[in-house]
CSV table of C-alpha atoms and ligand atoms in Angstrom, one decimal:
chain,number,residue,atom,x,y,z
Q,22,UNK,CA,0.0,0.0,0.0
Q,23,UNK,CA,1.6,3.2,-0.8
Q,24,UNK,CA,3.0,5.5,1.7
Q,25,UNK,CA,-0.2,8.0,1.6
Q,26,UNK,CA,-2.6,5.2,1.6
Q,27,UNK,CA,-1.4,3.4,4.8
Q,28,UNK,CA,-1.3,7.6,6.7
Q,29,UNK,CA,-4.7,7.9,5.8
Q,30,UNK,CA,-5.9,4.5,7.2
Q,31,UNK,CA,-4.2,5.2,10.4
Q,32,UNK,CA,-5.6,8.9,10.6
Q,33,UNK,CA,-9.1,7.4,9.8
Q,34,UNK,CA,-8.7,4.8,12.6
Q,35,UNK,CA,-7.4,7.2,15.3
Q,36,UNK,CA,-10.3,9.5,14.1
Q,37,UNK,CA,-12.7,6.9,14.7
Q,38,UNK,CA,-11.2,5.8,18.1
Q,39,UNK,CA,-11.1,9.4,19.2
Q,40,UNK,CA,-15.2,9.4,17.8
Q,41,UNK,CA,-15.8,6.1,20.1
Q,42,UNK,CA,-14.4,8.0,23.4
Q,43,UNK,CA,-16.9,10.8,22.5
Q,44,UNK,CA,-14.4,12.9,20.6
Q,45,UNK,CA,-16.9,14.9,18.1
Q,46,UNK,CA,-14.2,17.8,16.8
Q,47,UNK,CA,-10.7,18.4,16.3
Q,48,UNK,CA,-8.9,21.7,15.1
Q,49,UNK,CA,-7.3,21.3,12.1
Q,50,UNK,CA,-5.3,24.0,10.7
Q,51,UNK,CA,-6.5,25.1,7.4
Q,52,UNK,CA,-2.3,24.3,5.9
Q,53,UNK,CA,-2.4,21.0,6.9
Q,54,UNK,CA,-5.5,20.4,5.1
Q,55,UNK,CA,-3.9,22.1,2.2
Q,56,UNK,CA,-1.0,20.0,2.7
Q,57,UNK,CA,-2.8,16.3,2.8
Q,58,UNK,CA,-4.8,17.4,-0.4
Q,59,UNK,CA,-1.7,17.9,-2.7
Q,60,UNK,CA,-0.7,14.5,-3.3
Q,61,UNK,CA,-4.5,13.6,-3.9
Q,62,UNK,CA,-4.9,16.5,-6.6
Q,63,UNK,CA,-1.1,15.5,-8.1
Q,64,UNK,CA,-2.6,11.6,-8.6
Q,65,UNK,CA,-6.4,13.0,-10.2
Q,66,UNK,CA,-7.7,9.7,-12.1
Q,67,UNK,CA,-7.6,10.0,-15.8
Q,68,UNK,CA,-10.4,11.5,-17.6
Q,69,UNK,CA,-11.7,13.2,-14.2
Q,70,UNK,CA,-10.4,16.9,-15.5
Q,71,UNK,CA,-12.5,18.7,-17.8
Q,72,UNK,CA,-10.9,19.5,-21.0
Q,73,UNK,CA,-10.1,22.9,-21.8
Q,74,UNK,CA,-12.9,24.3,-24.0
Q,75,UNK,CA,-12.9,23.8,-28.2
Q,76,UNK,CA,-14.6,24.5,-31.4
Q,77,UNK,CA,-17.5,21.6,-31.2
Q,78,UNK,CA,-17.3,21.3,-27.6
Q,79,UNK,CA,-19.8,21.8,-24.8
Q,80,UNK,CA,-22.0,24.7,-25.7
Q,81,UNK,CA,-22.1,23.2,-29.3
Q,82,UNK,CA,-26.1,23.4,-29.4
Q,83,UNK,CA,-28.6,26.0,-30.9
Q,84,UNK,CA,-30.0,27.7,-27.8
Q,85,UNK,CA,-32.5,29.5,-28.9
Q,86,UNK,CA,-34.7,25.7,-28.6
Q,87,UNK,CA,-32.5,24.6,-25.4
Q,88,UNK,CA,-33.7,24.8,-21.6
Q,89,UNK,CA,-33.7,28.0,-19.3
Q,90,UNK,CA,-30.7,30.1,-20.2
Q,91,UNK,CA,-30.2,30.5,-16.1
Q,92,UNK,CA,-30.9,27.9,-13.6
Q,93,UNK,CA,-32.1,28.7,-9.8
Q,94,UNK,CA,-29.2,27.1,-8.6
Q,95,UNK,CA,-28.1,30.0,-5.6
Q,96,UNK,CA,-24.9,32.4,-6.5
Q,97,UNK,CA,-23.2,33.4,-9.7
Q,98,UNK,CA,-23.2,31.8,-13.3
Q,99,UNK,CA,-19.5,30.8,-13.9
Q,100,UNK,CA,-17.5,31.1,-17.1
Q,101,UNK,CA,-14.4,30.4,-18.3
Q,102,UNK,CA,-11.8,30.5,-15.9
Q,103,UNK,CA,-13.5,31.2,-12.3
Q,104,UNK,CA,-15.7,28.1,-13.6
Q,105,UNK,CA,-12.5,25.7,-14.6
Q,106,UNK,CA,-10.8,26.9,-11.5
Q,107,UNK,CA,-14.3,26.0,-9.3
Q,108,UNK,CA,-14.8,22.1,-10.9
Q,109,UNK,CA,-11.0,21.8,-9.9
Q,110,UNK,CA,-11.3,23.4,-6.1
Q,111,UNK,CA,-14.9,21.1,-6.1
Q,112,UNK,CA,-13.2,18.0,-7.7
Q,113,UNK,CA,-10.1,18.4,-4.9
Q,114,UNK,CA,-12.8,18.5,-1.7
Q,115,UNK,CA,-14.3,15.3,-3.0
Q,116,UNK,CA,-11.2,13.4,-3.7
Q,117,UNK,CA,-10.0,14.3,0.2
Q,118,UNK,CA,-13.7,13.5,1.7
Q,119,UNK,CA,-13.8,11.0,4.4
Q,120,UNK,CA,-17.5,11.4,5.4
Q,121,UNK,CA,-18.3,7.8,4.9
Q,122,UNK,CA,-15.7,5.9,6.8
Q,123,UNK,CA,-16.7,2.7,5.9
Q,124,UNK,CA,-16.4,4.0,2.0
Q,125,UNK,CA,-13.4,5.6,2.4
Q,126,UNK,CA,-12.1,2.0,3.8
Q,127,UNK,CA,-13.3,0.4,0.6
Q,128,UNK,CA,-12.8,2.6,-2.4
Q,129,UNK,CA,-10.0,2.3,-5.1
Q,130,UNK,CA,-10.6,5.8,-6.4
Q,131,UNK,CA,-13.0,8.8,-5.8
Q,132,UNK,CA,-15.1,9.0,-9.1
Q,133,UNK,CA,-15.5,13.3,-9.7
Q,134,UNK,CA,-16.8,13.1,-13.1
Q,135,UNK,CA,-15.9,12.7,-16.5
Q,136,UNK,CA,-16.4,15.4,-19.4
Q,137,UNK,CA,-16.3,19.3,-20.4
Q,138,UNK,CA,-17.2,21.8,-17.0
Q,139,UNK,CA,-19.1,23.6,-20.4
Q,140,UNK,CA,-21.3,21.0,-21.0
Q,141,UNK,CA,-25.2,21.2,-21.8
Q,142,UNK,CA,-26.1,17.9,-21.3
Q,143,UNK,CA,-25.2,16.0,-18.2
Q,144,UNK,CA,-26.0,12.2,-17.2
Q,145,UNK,CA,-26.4,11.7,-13.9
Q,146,UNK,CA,-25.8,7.3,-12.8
Q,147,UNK,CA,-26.4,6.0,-9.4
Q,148,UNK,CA,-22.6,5.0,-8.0
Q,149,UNK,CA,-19.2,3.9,-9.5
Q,150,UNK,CA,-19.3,-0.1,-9.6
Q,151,UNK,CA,-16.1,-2.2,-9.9
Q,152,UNK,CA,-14.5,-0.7,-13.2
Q,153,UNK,CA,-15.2,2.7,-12.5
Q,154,UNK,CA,-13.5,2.4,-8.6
Q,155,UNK,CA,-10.6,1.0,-10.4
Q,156,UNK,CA,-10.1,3.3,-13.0
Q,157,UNK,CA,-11.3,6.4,-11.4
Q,158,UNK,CA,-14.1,7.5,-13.6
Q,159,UNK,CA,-17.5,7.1,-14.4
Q,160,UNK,CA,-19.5,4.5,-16.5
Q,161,UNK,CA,-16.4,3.1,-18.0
Q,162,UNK,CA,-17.8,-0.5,-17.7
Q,163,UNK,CA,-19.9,-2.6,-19.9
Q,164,UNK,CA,-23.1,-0.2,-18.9
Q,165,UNK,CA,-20.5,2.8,-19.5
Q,166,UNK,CA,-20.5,1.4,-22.9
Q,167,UNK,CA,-23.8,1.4,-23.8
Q,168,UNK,CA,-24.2,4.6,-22.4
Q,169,UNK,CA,-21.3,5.7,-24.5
Q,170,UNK,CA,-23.1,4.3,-27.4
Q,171,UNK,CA,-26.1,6.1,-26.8
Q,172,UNK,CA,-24.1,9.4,-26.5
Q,173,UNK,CA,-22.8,8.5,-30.0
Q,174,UNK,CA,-26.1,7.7,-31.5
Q,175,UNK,CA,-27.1,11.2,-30.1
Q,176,UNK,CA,-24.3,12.6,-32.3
Q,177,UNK,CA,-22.2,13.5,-29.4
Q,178,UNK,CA,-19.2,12.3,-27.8
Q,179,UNK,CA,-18.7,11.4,-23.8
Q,180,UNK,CA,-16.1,14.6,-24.1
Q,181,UNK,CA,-19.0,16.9,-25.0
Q,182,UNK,CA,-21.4,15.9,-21.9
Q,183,UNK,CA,-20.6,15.9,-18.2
Q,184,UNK,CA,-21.5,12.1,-16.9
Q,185,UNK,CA,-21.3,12.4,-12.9
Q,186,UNK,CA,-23.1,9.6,-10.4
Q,187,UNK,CA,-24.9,10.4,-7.2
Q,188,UNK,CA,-22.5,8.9,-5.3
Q,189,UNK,CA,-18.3,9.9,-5.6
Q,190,UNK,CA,-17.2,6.4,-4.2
Q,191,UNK,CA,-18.4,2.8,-4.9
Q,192,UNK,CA,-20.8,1.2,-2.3
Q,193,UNK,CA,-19.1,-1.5,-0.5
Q,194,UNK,CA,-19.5,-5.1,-0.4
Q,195,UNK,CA,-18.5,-6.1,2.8
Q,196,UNK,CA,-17.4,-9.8,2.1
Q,197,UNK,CA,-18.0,-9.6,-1.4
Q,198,UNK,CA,-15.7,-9.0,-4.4
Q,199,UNK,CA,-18.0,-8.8,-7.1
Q,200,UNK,CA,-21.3,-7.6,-7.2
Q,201,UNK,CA,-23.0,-3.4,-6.5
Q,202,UNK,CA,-25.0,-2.4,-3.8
Q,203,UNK,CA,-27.5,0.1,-3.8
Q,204,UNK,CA,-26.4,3.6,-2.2
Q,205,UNK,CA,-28.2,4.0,1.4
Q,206,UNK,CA,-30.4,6.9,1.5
Q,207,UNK,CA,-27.8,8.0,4.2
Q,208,UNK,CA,-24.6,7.7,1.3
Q,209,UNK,CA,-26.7,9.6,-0.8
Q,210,UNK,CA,-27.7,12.3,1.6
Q,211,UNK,CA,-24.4,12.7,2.5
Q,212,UNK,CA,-22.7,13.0,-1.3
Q,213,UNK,CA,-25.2,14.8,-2.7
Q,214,UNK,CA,-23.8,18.2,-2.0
Q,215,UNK,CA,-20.9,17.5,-4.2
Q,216,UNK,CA,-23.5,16.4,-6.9
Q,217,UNK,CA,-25.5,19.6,-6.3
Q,218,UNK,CA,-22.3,22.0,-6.4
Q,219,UNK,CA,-21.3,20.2,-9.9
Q,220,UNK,CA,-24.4,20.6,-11.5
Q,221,UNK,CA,-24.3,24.8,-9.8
Q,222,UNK,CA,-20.5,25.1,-11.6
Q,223,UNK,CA,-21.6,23.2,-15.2
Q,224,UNK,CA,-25.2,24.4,-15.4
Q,225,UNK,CA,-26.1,22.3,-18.1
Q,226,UNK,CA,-29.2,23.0,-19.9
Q,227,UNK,CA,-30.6,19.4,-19.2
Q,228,UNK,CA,-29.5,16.9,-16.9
Q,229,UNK,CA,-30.6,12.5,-17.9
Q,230,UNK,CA,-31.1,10.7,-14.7
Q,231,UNK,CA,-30.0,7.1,-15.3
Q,232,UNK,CA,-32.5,4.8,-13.4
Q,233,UNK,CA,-34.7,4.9,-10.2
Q,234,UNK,CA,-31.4,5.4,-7.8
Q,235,UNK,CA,-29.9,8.6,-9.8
Q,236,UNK,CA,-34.0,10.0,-9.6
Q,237,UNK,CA,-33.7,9.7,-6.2
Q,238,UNK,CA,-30.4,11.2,-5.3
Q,239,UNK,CA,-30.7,13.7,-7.5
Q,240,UNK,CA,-34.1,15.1,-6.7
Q,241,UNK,CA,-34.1,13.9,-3.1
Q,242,UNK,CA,-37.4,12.0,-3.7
Q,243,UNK,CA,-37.8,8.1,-2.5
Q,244,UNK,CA,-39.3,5.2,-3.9
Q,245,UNK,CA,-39.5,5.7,-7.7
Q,246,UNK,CA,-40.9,3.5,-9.9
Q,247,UNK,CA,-39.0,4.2,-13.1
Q,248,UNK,CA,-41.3,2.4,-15.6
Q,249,UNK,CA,-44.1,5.2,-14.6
Q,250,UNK,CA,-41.8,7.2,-13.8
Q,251,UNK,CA,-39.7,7.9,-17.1
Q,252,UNK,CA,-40.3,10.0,-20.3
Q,253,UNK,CA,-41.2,13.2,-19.0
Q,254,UNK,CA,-39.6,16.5,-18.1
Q,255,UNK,CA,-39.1,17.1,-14.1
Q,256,UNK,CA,-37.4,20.0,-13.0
Q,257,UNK,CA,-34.5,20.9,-10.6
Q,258,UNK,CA,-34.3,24.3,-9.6
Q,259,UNK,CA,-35.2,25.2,-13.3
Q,260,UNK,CA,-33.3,22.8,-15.1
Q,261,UNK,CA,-34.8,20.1,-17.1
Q,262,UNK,CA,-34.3,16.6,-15.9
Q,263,UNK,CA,-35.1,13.5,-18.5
Q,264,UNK,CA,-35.4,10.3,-16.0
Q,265,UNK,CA,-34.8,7.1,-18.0
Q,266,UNK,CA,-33.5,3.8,-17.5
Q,267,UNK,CA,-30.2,2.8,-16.2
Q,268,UNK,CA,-28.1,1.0,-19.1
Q,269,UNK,CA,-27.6,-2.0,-17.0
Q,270,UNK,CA,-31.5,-2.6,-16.9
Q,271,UNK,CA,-31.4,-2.3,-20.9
Q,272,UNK,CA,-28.8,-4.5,-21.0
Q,273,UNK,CA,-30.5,-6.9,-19.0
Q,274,UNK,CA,-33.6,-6.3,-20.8
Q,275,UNK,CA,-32.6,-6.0,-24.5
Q,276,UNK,CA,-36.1,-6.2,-26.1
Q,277,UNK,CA,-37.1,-3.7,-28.5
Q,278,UNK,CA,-40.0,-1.8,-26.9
Q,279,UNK,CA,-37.1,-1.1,-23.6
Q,280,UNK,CA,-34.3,0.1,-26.4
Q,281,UNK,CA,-37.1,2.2,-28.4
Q,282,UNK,CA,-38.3,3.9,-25.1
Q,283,UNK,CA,-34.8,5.1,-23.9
Q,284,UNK,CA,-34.3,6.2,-26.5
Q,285,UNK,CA,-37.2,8.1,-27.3
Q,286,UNK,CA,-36.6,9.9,-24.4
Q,287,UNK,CA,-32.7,10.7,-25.6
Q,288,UNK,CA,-34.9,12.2,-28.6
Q,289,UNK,CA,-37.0,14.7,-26.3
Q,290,UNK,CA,-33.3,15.7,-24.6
Q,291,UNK,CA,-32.1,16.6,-28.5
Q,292,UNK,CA,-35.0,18.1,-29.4
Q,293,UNK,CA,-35.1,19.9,-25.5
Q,294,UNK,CA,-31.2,20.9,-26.2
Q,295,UNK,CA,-32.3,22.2,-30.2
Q,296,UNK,CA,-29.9,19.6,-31.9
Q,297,UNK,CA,-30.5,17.7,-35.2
Q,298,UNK,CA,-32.5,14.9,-35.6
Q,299,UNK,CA,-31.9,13.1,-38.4
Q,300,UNK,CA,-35.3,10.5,-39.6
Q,301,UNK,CA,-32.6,7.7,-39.2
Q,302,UNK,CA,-32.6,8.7,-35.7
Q,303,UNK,CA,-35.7,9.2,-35.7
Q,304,UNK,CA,-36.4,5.6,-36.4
Q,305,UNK,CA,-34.3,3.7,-34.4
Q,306,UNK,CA,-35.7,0.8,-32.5
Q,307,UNK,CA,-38.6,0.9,-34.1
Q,308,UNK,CA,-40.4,-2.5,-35.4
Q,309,UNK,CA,-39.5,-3.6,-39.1
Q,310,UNK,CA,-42.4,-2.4,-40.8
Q,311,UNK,CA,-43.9,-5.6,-43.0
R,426,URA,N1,-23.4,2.6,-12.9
R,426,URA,C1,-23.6,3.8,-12.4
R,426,URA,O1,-24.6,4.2,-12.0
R,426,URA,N2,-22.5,4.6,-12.5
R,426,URA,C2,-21.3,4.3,-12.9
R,426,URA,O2,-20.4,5.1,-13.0
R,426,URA,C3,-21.2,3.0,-13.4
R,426,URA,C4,-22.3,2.1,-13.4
């Protein structure tokens, strides 16, 4: 285990030994913080930095059809720099959190976020699984591609969205290698700040929930039944959200009727956002006709 690792096991033990003798704060000074974040910013996953800004990135849609042009996400719009220089500072808390112990015991990688800070679409999953802990970013598994797929079929690249998950590190599986847990409503309580404070930097015009899960964390609702739930606009403080299915239930349930209704909802997102739709597109998943 490298150096940093096995300091930050042993501060997270002491921390919860000093917790379990009714220890509930500790001054910290604000350099030392500083200090312990460096190496974590240094060793940032690949992929988790937004790339800087180019011709056919990000903003690359009409917006005269596209959602609100201003969210009512609190404080100031962010642009180039200040809003580079925020996803970075945001991106650096998240890597350092320790909140959830028992997460912070478990994870490979904190998964920030994958894409352009200038993005008008984002996709919103439910938790990184296996691959994405490993690999330190989001939907890079065989549901990552599908959903890359579906980005493509859109006529857009995973570069010119944001993708970001509810929660930053992968649920454990206490006595378990394989297999994902659902986030407690307690892990999701507890990240969604950082999911809330991306979405306030990015303001994309439209955000995709991916499944029942990403509903809930994102709009702090419970129980939601995706199959009713899916298809139609909700809204988070004035920005569109498409919910839709997760790619992992379409690739458990490849029929045709499941592939045509994700992705006529993808088609109200490029018609929401003002983009193309070519009648190829139009038609995809739909029965042969006889
Ligand atoms: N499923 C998710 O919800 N998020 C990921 O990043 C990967 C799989």
């Amino acid at each position: 285990m490298p150096e940093f690792e096995q300091l930050l096991e042993a501060t997270i033990r002491h921390v919860e030994s000093l917790k379990a003798e009714g220890v509930l704060t500790l001054p910290v000074d604000q350099a030392v913080v500083g200090e312990l974040m460096r190496p974590l910013v240094r060793s940032a996953p690949r992929g988790s930095q937004s790339p800087p800004r180019h011709e056919g990135v990000g903003r690359a849609f009409p917006s005269s059809q596209a959602g609100p042009a201003s969210s009512e996400f609190d404080g100031e719009r962010l642009t180039g720099e200040a809003k580079a220089q925020a996803i970075v500072h945001l991106q650096e808390r998240a890597m350092a959190c320790v909140k959830c112990s028992h997460l912070v015991r478990s994870r490979r990688n904190v998964v920030f976020g994958v894409g352009t800070h200038d993005a008008e679409l984002m996709f919103v999953g439910e938790a990184p699984g296996m691959d994405e802990d490993a690999q330190g970013e989001p939907f890079v598994g065989k549901a990552g591609q599908l959903l890359t797929r579906i980005i493509e079929t859109m006529g857009l690249s995973r570069e010119q969205v944001y993708i970001g998950n509810v929660l930053k590190c992968r649920p454990d599986t206490p006595g378990r290698r394989y297999g994902n847990r659902k986030p407690t409503p307690q892990e999701m309580v507890t990240c969604r700040p950082f999911l809330m404070e991306q979405i306030r930097i990015i303001q994309p015009r439209v955000l995709v929930a991916l499944g029942a899960t990403a509903v809930e964390g994102l709009m702090g609702v419970s129980s939601v039944a995706i199959t009713r739930y899916r298809g139609e606009f909700r809204e988070l403080k004035g920005i569109p959200v498409m919910p839709t299915y997760h790619p992992s239930y379409v690739l458990r349930n490849q029929s045709l009727p499941i592939k045509r209704q994700i992705w006529e909802d993808m088609l109200k997102v490029m018609a929401r956002l003002g983009m193309p739709i070519s009648e190829k597109q139009q038609g995809y998943f739909t029965p042969p006709k006889r």
